CSV table of C-alpha atoms and ligand atoms in Angstrom, one decimal:
chain,number,residue,atom,x,y,z
Y,1,MET,CA,110.0,111.3,52.5
Y,2,SER,CA,113.7,111.1,52.5
Y,3,ALA,CA,115.6,110.4,49.3
Y,4,SER,CA,118.7,108.7,50.8
Y,5,ARG,CA,118.9,105.2,52.0
Y,6,PRO,CA,117.7,104.8,55.7
Y,7,PRO,CA,120.4,104.6,58.3
Y,8,SER,CA,120.7,101.5,60.5
Y,9,VAL,CA,118.5,101.6,63.7
Y,10,ASP,CA,121.6,101.4,65.8
Y,11,ALA,CA,123.5,104.2,64.0
Y,12,LEU,CA,120.5,106.4,64.2
Y,13,ALA,CA,120.0,105.6,67.9
Y,14,ARG,CA,123.6,106.4,68.6
Y,15,SER,CA,123.4,109.7,66.9
Y,16,LEU,CA,120.7,110.7,69.4
Y,17,SER,CA,122.8,109.9,72.5
Y,18,SER,CA,123.3,113.6,73.4
Y,19,THR,CA,119.6,113.6,74.6
Y,20,GLY,CA,120.8,111.6,77.6
Y,21,LEU,CA,118.0,109.0,77.1
Y,22,PRO,CA,118.6,105.3,77.7
Y,23,HIS,CA,119.8,103.5,74.6
Y,24,ALA,CA,116.7,101.2,74.6
Y,25,LEU,CA,114.4,104.3,74.3
Y,26,LEU,CA,116.6,105.7,71.5
Y,27,VAL,CA,116.4,102.4,69.6
Y,28,GLU,CA,112.6,102.6,69.7
Y,29,VAL,CA,112.6,106.3,68.5
Y,30,ALA,CA,115.0,105.3,65.7
Y,31,ARG,CA,112.9,102.3,64.7
Y,32,GLU,CA,109.7,104.3,64.6
Y,33,SER,CA,111.3,107.1,62.7
Y,34,ILE,CA,112.7,104.8,60.0
Y,35,ALA,CA,109.4,102.9,59.8
Y,36,SER,CA,107.6,106.3,59.2
Y,37,GLY,CA,110.0,106.8,56.2
Y,38,ASN,CA,111.1,110.1,57.6
Y,39,TRP,CA,114.1,109.4,59.8
Y,40,GLU,CA,115.2,113.1,59.8
Y,41,VAL,CA,112.5,113.6,62.5
Y,42,ALA,CA,114.3,111.1,64.9
Y,43,ALA,CA,116.1,113.9,66.8
Y,44,ASP,CA,112.9,115.9,67.2
Y,45,ARG,CA,111.1,112.7,68.5
Y,46,ALA,CA,113.9,112.0,70.9
Y,47,GLU,CA,113.8,115.6,72.1
Y,48,LEU,CA,110.0,115.4,72.6
Y,49,LEU,CA,110.4,112.2,74.6
Y,50,ALA,CA,113.1,113.7,76.8
Y,51,ARG,CA,110.9,116.7,77.4
Y,52,SER,CA,107.9,114.5,78.5
Y,53,PHE,CA,109.9,113.5,81.6
Y,54,LEU,CA,109.6,115.3,84.9
Y,55,GLN,CA,112.3,118.0,85.3
Y,56,PRO,CA,112.9,121.2,87.2
Y,57,VAL,CA,111.2,124.3,85.7
Y,58,ILE,CA,111.3,128.0,86.5
Y,59,ASN,CA,107.8,129.1,87.5
Y,60,ALA,CA,107.5,132.6,86.2
Y,61,SER,CA,103.6,132.4,86.0
Y,62,GLY,CA,103.1,134.6,89.1
Y,63,VAL,CA,100.9,131.7,90.5
Y,64,LEU,CA,102.5,130.7,93.7
Y,65,LEU,CA,100.7,127.4,94.0
Y,66,HIS,CA,100.4,126.5,90.4
Y,67,THR,CA,98.4,123.2,90.2
Y,68,ASN,CA,100.0,122.0,87.0
Y,69,LEU,CA,103.4,122.8,88.4
Y,70,GLY,CA,102.8,120.6,91.4
Y,71,ARG,CA,101.4,123.4,93.7
Y,72,ALA,CA,104.1,124.4,96.2
Y,73,PRO,CA,107.6,124.1,94.8
Y,74,LEU,CA,109.3,120.8,95.4
Y,75,PRO,CA,112.4,120.4,97.5
Y,76,HIS,CA,113.6,118.6,94.5
Y,77,SER,CA,117.3,117.7,95.1
Y,78,GLY,CA,117.1,120.8,97.3
Y,79,ASP,CA,116.9,123.1,94.4
Y,80,GLY,CA,113.5,124.7,95.1
Y,81,HIS,CA,112.2,124.5,91.5
Y,82,ALA,CA,108.7,123.8,90.3
Y,83,VAL,CA,108.3,120.6,88.2
Y,84,ASN,CA,106.2,119.9,85.1
Y,85,LEU,CA,103.9,117.5,87.1
Y,86,GLU,CA,100.8,118.0,85.0
Y,87,PHE,CA,102.2,120.4,82.4
Y,88,ASP,CA,102.9,119.2,78.9
Y,89,LEU,CA,106.1,121.1,77.8
Y,90,ALA,CA,105.4,120.3,74.1
Y,91,THR,CA,101.9,121.8,73.9
Y,92,GLY,CA,101.9,124.2,76.9
Y,93,ARG,CA,98.6,122.6,78.1
Y,94,ARG,CA,97.7,120.5,81.0
Y,95,GLY,CA,99.3,117.1,80.9
Y,96,SER,CA,99.0,113.7,82.8
Y,97,ARG,CA,101.2,113.1,85.8
Y,98,GLN,CA,101.1,109.4,85.0
Y,99,ALA,CA,102.0,109.4,81.3
Y,100,ALA,CA,105.8,109.5,81.4
Y,101,VAL,CA,106.5,107.3,84.4
Y,102,GLY,CA,103.6,105.0,83.5
Y,103,GLY,CA,105.1,104.5,80.1
Y,104,LEU,CA,108.5,103.6,81.5
Y,105,LEU,CA,107.0,101.2,84.1
Y,106,ALA,CA,104.9,99.5,81.4
Y,107,ARG,CA,108.0,99.1,79.2
Y,108,LEU,CA,109.9,97.5,82.1
Y,109,CYS,CA,107.0,95.1,82.8
Y,110,GLY,CA,106.2,94.3,79.2
Y,111,ALA,CA,102.8,95.7,79.8
Y,112,GLU,CA,100.5,97.8,77.5
Y,113,ALA,CA,100.1,100.4,80.2
Y,114,ALA,CA,100.7,101.2,83.9
Y,115,VAL,CA,99.6,103.6,86.6
Y,116,VAL,CA,101.1,104.6,89.9
Y,117,VAL,CA,99.3,104.9,93.2
Y,118,ASN,CA,100.5,105.5,96.8
Y,119,ASN,CA,101.4,101.8,97.7
Y,120,ASN,CA,100.5,98.3,96.7
Y,121,ALA,CA,97.5,98.2,99.2
Y,122,ALA,CA,96.1,101.1,97.3
Y,123,ALA,CA,96.8,99.3,94.0
Y,124,VAL,CA,94.8,96.3,95.1
Y,125,LEU,CA,92.0,98.4,96.5
Y,126,LEU,CA,91.7,100.5,93.3
Y,127,VAL,CA,91.8,97.4,91.0
Y,128,VAL,CA,89.0,95.7,92.9
Y,129,SER,CA,86.9,98.9,93.4
Y,130,ALA,CA,87.2,99.9,89.7
Y,131,LEU,CA,86.7,96.5,88.2
Y,132,ALA,CA,84.5,94.5,90.6
Y,133,GLU,CA,82.3,96.8,92.7
Y,134,GLY,CA,78.9,95.1,93.2
Y,135,ARG,CA,80.3,91.9,91.6
Y,136,GLU,CA,82.3,88.9,92.8
Y,137,VAL,CA,86.0,88.3,93.1
Y,138,LEU,CA,87.4,84.7,93.4
Y,139,VAL,CA,90.2,84.3,95.9
Y,140,SER,CA,91.9,81.0,97.0
Y,141,ARG,CA,91.4,80.2,100.7
Y,142,GLY,CA,95.2,79.8,100.8
Y,143,GLU,CA,95.6,83.4,99.6
Y,144,SER,CA,93.0,85.1,101.7
Y,145,VAL,CA,95.7,86.5,103.9
Y,146,GLU,CA,97.0,89.4,106.0
Y,147,ILE,CA,100.1,91.1,104.7
Y,148,GLY,CA,101.6,93.5,107.1
Y,149,GLY,CA,99.6,95.6,109.6
Y,150,GLY,CA,96.0,95.8,108.6
Y,151,PHE,CA,96.2,94.8,105.0
Y,152,ARG,CA,93.7,91.9,105.1
Y,153,VAL,CA,92.3,90.6,101.8
Y,154,PRO,CA,88.7,90.1,103.1
Y,155,GLU,CA,88.6,93.6,104.5
Y,156,VAL,CA,90.1,95.2,101.4
Y,157,MET,CA,87.3,93.4,99.5
Y,158,GLU,CA,84.7,94.8,101.8
Y,159,GLN,CA,86.0,98.3,101.4
Y,160,SER,CA,85.8,98.0,97.6
Y,161,GLY,CA,82.2,96.9,97.5
Y,162,ALA,CA,83.0,93.7,95.8
Y,163,THR,CA,82.0,90.3,97.2
Y,164,LEU,CA,84.8,87.9,98.1
Y,165,VAL,CA,84.2,84.3,97.0
Y,166,ASP,CA,86.4,81.8,98.8
Y,167,VAL,CA,87.8,79.1,96.5
Y,168,GLY,CA,89.4,75.7,97.3
Y,169,THR,CA,91.1,75.0,100.7
Y,170,THR,CA,93.8,76.6,102.7
Y,171,ASN,CA,96.5,74.2,101.5
Y,172,ARG,CA,95.3,73.1,98.1
Y,173,THR,CA,93.4,75.0,95.4
Y,174,ARG,CA,93.1,73.9,91.8
Y,175,ALA,CA,91.9,75.6,88.6
Y,176,GLU,CA,88.7,73.4,88.7
Y,177,ASP,CA,87.9,74.9,92.1
Y,178,TYR,CA,87.9,78.4,90.5
Y,179,GLN,CA,86.0,77.2,87.4
Y,180,ARG,CA,83.2,75.8,89.6
Y,181,ARG,CA,82.6,79.2,91.3
Y,182,VAL,CA,82.5,81.3,88.0
Y,183,SER,CA,79.1,82.8,87.2
Y,184,ASP,CA,77.8,85.9,85.5
Y,185,ARG,CA,78.5,87.8,88.7
Y,186,THR,CA,82.2,87.0,88.6
Y,187,ALA,CA,84.3,90.1,87.8
Y,188,LEU,CA,87.9,89.0,88.6
Y,189,ILE,CA,90.1,86.2,89.8
Y,190,LEU,CA,92.5,87.7,92.3
Y,191,LYS,CA,95.9,86.0,93.0
Y,192,ILE,CA,97.9,87.2,96.0
Y,193,HIS,CA,101.5,86.2,96.4
Y,194,PRO,CA,102.2,84.9,100.0
Y,195,SER,CA,105.2,87.3,100.3
Y,196,ASN,CA,105.7,87.0,104.0
Y,197,TYR,CA,105.0,83.4,104.9
Y,198,ARG,CA,105.4,80.0,103.4
Y,199,VAL,CA,103.1,76.9,103.4
Y,200,GLU,CA,105.0,73.7,103.0
Y,201,GLY,CA,104.0,70.0,102.7
Y,202,PHE,CA,100.7,68.9,101.1
Y,203,VAL,CA,100.1,72.1,99.1
Y,204,GLU,CA,98.9,72.9,95.6
Y,205,GLU,CA,98.3,76.2,94.0
Y,206,ALA,CA,96.7,77.1,90.6
Y,207,THR,CA,99.1,79.3,88.7
Y,208,VAL,CA,98.2,82.3,86.5
Y,209,SER,CA,98.7,80.2,83.4
Y,210,ASP,CA,96.3,77.6,84.8
Y,211,LEU,CA,93.7,80.3,85.5
Y,212,ALA,CA,94.0,82.5,82.4
Y,213,PRO,CA,92.1,80.0,80.1
Y,214,ILE,CA,89.0,80.3,82.4
Y,215,GLY,CA,88.2,83.6,80.6
Y,216,VAL,CA,87.8,85.8,83.7
Y,217,PRO,CA,90.5,88.5,84.0
Y,218,VAL,CA,93.2,87.3,86.4
Y,219,VAL,CA,94.7,90.1,88.4
Y,220,SER,CA,97.8,89.2,90.5
Y,221,ASP,CA,99.2,91.0,93.5
Y,222,ILE,CA,102.9,89.9,93.1
Y,223,GLY,CA,103.9,92.1,96.1
Y,224,SER,CA,107.6,92.8,96.0
Y,225,GLY,CA,108.0,94.4,92.6
Y,226,LEU,CA,110.5,92.3,90.8
Y,227,VAL,CA,109.9,93.5,87.3
Y,228,ASP,CA,111.6,90.8,85.3
Y,229,ALA,CA,112.8,87.4,86.5
Y,230,SER,CA,115.8,87.5,84.2
Y,231,CYS,CA,117.1,90.7,85.9
Y,232,PRO,CA,118.6,92.3,82.8
Y,233,TRP,CA,119.8,95.2,85.1
Y,234,ILE,CA,122.2,92.9,87.0
Y,235,SER,CA,125.3,92.3,85.0
Y,236,SER,CA,125.9,88.9,86.7
Y,237,GLY,CA,122.3,87.7,86.2
Y,238,PRO,CA,119.6,87.0,88.8
Y,239,PRO,CA,121.0,86.2,92.3
Y,240,ALA,CA,120.2,82.7,93.7
Y,241,TRP,CA,118.1,84.1,96.6
Y,242,LEU,CA,115.5,85.5,94.1
Y,243,VAL,CA,114.4,82.0,93.1
Y,244,GLY,CA,110.6,81.5,93.1
Y,245,GLU,CA,109.9,85.2,93.4
Y,246,PRO,CA,107.1,86.1,91.0
Y,247,ALA,CA,108.0,88.8,88.4
Y,248,ALA,CA,105.7,91.3,86.7
Y,249,ARG,CA,106.9,90.6,83.1
Y,250,GLN,CA,106.6,86.8,83.5
Y,251,THR,CA,103.2,87.0,85.3
Y,252,LEU,CA,101.7,89.1,82.5
Y,253,ALA,CA,103.3,86.8,79.9
Y,254,ALA,CA,101.6,83.9,81.7
Y,255,GLY,CA,98.2,85.5,81.0
Y,256,ALA,CA,97.5,87.9,83.9
Y,257,SER,CA,95.4,90.9,82.9
Y,258,LEU,CA,97.0,93.0,85.5
Y,259,VAL,CA,99.8,92.8,88.1
Y,260,MET,CA,100.1,95.0,91.2
Y,261,PHE,CA,103.2,95.6,93.2
Y,262,SER,CA,105.0,97.8,95.7
Y,263,THR,CA,107.9,100.0,94.4
Y,264,ASP,CA,109.7,100.3,97.8
Y,265,LYS,CA,110.6,96.6,98.1
Y,266,LEU,CA,112.6,94.7,95.4
Y,267,PHE,CA,111.9,97.5,92.9
Y,268,GLY,CA,114.2,99.7,95.0
Y,269,GLY,CA,112.3,102.9,94.7
Y,270,PRO,CA,110.2,105.3,96.8
Y,271,GLN,CA,106.9,104.1,98.4
Y,272,ALA,CA,104.3,103.7,95.7
Y,273,GLY,CA,102.2,101.0,94.1
Y,274,VAL,CA,102.1,100.0,90.4
Y,275,ILE,CA,99.2,98.6,88.4
Y,276,ALA,CA,100.5,97.3,85.0
Y,277,GLY,CA,98.9,95.3,82.2
Y,278,ASN,CA,95.9,95.5,79.9
Y,279,ALA,CA,95.4,99.1,78.7
Y,280,ALA,CA,91.5,99.1,78.9
Y,281,LEU,CA,91.5,97.8,82.5
Y,282,ILE,CA,94.2,100.3,83.5
Y,283,GLU,CA,92.1,103.1,81.9
Y,284,ARG,CA,89.1,102.0,84.1
Y,285,CYS,CA,91.3,102.1,87.2
Y,286,ALA,CA,92.7,105.6,86.2
Y,287,ARG,CA,89.2,107.0,85.7
Y,288,HIS,CA,87.8,105.7,89.0
Y,289,PRO,CA,87.0,108.4,91.6
Y,290,LEU,CA,89.4,106.7,94.1
Y,291,MET,CA,92.3,107.4,91.8
Y,292,ARG,CA,92.3,111.1,92.9
Y,293,ALA,CA,92.7,110.0,96.6
Y,294,LEU,CA,95.4,107.4,95.8
Y,295,ARG,CA,97.7,109.2,93.4
Y,296,PRO,CA,101.2,110.1,94.4
Y,297,GLY,CA,102.8,113.5,94.2
Y,298,ALA,CA,105.7,114.9,92.2
Y,299,LEU,CA,108.4,113.8,94.7
Y,300,VAL,CA,107.5,110.2,94.4
Y,301,LEU,CA,106.9,110.2,90.7
Y,302,SER,CA,110.1,111.9,89.9
Y,303,THR,CA,112.1,109.5,92.1
Y,304,LEU,CA,110.3,106.6,90.5
Y,305,GLN,CA,111.1,108.0,87.1
Y,306,GLU,CA,114.8,108.1,88.0
Y,307,VAL,CA,114.7,104.4,89.2
Y,308,ALA,CA,112.9,103.3,86.0
Y,309,LEU,CA,115.4,105.0,83.8
Y,310,ALA,CA,118.2,103.4,85.8
Y,311,TYR,CA,116.7,100.0,85.0
Y,312,LEU,CA,116.4,100.9,81.3
Y,313,ARG,CA,120.0,102.0,81.3
Y,314,ARG,CA,120.8,98.6,82.8
Y,315,GLU,CA,122.8,100.3,85.6
Y,316,ALA,CA,120.3,99.6,88.4
Y,317,ASP,CA,122.8,97.3,90.1
Y,318,ARG,CA,125.1,100.3,90.4
Y,319,THR,CA,122.8,103.3,90.8
Y,320,VAL,CA,119.7,102.0,92.6
Y,321,PRO,CA,120.9,101.7,96.2
Y,322,PHE,CA,118.9,98.6,97.0
Y,323,TRP,CA,120.3,96.6,94.0
Y,324,ALA,CA,123.8,97.9,94.6
Y,325,MET,CA,123.6,96.6,98.2
Y,326,ALA,CA,121.9,93.4,97.2
Y,327,THR,CA,124.3,92.4,94.4
Y,328,ALA,CA,127.7,93.4,96.0
Y,329,PRO,CA,130.0,90.3,96.0
Y,330,ALA,CA,130.5,88.9,99.5
Y,331,SER,CA,134.2,89.0,98.9
Y,332,GLU,CA,134.0,92.8,98.5
Y,333,ILE,CA,132.0,93.1,101.7
Y,334,GLU,CA,134.6,91.0,103.5
Y,335,ARG,CA,137.4,93.3,102.2
Y,336,ARG,CA,135.4,96.3,103.6
Y,337,ALA,CA,134.9,94.6,106.9
Y,338,ARG,CA,138.6,93.9,107.3
Y,339,ALA,CA,139.4,97.5,106.3
Y,340,LEU,CA,137.3,98.8,109.2
Y,341,GLN,CA,140.0,97.5,111.6
Y,342,VAL,CA,137.5,97.3,114.5
Y,343,GLY,CA,135.7,94.2,115.9
Y,344,ARG,CA,136.1,90.7,114.7
Y,345,VAL,CA,135.3,90.0,111.0
Y,346,VAL,CA,132.6,87.3,110.6
Y,347,ALA,CA,130.6,85.8,107.8
Y,348,LEU,CA,126.9,86.7,108.1
Y,349,GLU,CA,123.6,86.1,106.3
Y,350,SER,CA,121.7,89.2,105.2
Y,351,LEU,CA,117.9,89.1,104.8
Y,352,PRO,CA,115.8,90.6,102.0
Y,353,GLY,CA,113.3,92.0,104.5
Y,354,ALA,CA,110.0,93.8,104.0
Y,355,GLY,CA,108.3,90.4,104.3
Y,356,SER,CA,109.9,89.5,101.0
Y,357,LEU,CA,111.4,86.1,100.2
Y,358,PRO,CA,110.8,84.4,103.6
Y,359,GLY,CA,113.6,81.9,104.5
Y,360,MET,CA,116.0,83.4,101.9
Y,361,THR,CA,119.3,84.8,102.9
Y,362,VAL,CA,122.2,86.6,101.1
Y,363,PRO,CA,125.8,85.7,102.1
Y,364,SER,CA,127.5,88.7,103.7
Y,365,PHE,CA,130.3,89.8,106.0
Y,366,GLY,CA,130.5,92.2,108.9
Y,367,ILE,CA,131.9,92.5,112.4
Y,368,VAL,CA,130.9,91.1,115.8
Y,369,LEU,CA,131.4,92.7,119.2
Y,370,ASP,CA,131.1,91.1,122.6
Y,371,GLY,CA,128.0,92.0,124.6
Y,372,ASP,CA,124.9,94.0,123.6
Y,373,ARG,CA,126.3,97.3,122.3
Y,374,SER,CA,123.1,98.2,120.3
Y,375,GLU,CA,122.0,101.0,122.5
Y,376,GLN,CA,125.4,102.8,122.5
Y,377,LEU,CA,125.5,102.4,118.7
Y,378,ARG,CA,122.0,103.9,118.4
Y,379,LEU,CA,123.2,106.9,120.4
Y,380,HIS,CA,126.0,107.6,117.9
Y,381,ARG,CA,125.5,110.6,115.5
Y,382,PRO,CA,124.4,109.4,113.0
Y,383,PRO,CA,122.8,106.4,114.8
Y,384,VAL,CA,124.1,102.9,113.8
Y,385,ILE,CA,121.5,100.1,114.0
Y,386,ALA,CA,123.0,96.7,114.8
Y,387,ARG,CA,121.6,93.2,115.3
Y,388,VAL,CA,122.0,91.5,118.7
Y,389,ARG,CA,122.0,87.7,119.2
Y,390,GLU,CA,123.1,85.7,122.3
Y,391,GLN,CA,124.9,88.7,123.9
Y,392,GLN,CA,126.9,89.4,120.7
Y,393,THR,CA,126.4,92.5,118.6
Y,394,TYR,CA,126.6,92.1,114.8
Y,395,LEU,CA,127.2,94.8,112.2
Y,396,ASP,CA,126.4,93.6,108.6
Y,397,LEU,CA,128.1,95.7,106.0
Y,398,ARG,CA,125.9,94.6,103.1
Y,399,THR,CA,123.2,97.1,104.1
Y,400,VAL,CA,125.8,99.9,104.7
Y,401,ALA,CA,126.7,102.1,101.8
Y,402,PRO,CA,130.5,101.8,101.3
Y,403,GLU,CA,130.9,105.6,101.8
Y,404,ASP,CA,129.4,105.1,105.3
Y,405,ASP,CA,132.1,102.6,106.4
Y,406,PRO,CA,134.2,105.3,108.1
Y,407,VAL,CA,131.0,106.2,110.2
Y,408,VAL,CA,130.7,102.6,111.3
Y,409,ALA,CA,134.4,102.4,112.2
Y,410,HIS,CA,134.1,105.6,114.1
Y,411,ALA,CA,130.9,104.5,116.0
Y,412,VAL,CA,132.5,101.2,117.0
Y,413,GLY,CA,135.9,102.8,117.8
Y,414,ALA,CA,134.1,105.2,120.1
Y,415,LEU,CA,132.4,102.5,122.2
Y,416,THR,CA,133.6,102.3,125.8
Y,417,PRO,CA,135.6,99.0,126.3
I,1,LIG,C1,104.0,94.2,100.6
I,1,LIG,C2,102.8,93.6,100.0
I,1,LIG,C3,101.6,94.3,100.1
I,1,LIG,C4,101.5,95.6,100.7
I,1,LIG,O1,102.2,96.6,99.9
I,1,LIG,P1,102.3,98.1,100.4
I,1,LIG,O2,103.1,98.7,99.2
I,1,LIG,O3,103.1,98.1,101.6
I,1,LIG,O4,101.0,98.6,100.5
I,1,LIG,C5,100.5,93.7,99.5
I,1,LIG,N1,100.6,92.5,98.9
I,1,LIG,C6,101.7,91.8,98.8
I,1,LIG,C7,101.7,90.4,98.2
I,1,LIG,C8,102.9,92.3,99.4
I,1,LIG,O5,104.0,91.6,99.3
């Protein structure tokens, strides 16, 4: 025990800033250390946390393909180092590839736990296989959908060995419709967000908060990977075009036991899928034999870790390329379009894409050229991909990194008149 008065949480957290950890994590370390009555250990705790993250290591073991160091060395930022993929730097023993990044994702979603798999399709397959094999899963007829090539809910269900029970009708499904189909064979209620289409008119949907009281675990495929509807990582707050998009934190708070989402859509990371929520259910998913087949490697996990840390540092709107592009003010894009000094500057509408947010657009600027110049632009090194409509070629600068503006100007300038 320490004899002196405890420091403030904030002062203690600030004193740990040389670890390079996001302030939110240091505040937690400081709080825990003060609560334990022994705040002198805060620096050690912070150091231990920093060491739990993936990082380059020198493999001097003499084992060329060291399983716990990610087998073949990673082309990690081109530096050729091994990485502590399943190696606990604190104990020197085998560790979990999921622990560090899972902890960061759980924190972002307000979940007890999280695991990462190769994509969202894998997340849904694993959840249903691990939690409902040989039992029944209730799905609204309005959500028994195909999302992208080959990802069809009834077929995923068949693969998992669970029985799909259709509930309600295509346009209207109420909580009572689910309630009526619940029996001792029911394992889960599965909600699937219609990411890539929209049903309008005489429609009704039972929400997660309507379904949670039924008492069967509600698992929700929210699709696009918005982690928090309040977007604390965007300094100007949530953009208008995000309205209505389900978010992990709010879906869990509404009573979902688990959420599943892609990390290469609105999350802005590499291709992967996340399962976040109740720790006991996550544990059952993590122990299922399919997990081995669905787990990502060190390249994906370390990139995902970088993205999660950027969110926690509240700098994702600057350092995660998707959010930097998505949140750039239209006025700034207009300025860049004028600075190109090629083509005619026009106001444009960018699209979220990836089947996310159908019907939503983001105001943007770019340039327009007469005729279809798309093939010539594709032939440029590096290729420039444009949009063609009614014999006009549009180049939208929202999706171009500002440092690539000179490349666009060069490609357009090099077109034959
Ligand atoms: C995109 C999406 C999927 C498929 O995700 P992948 O990561 O591409 O496997 C599944 N469900 C919903 C609701 C989606 O939006």
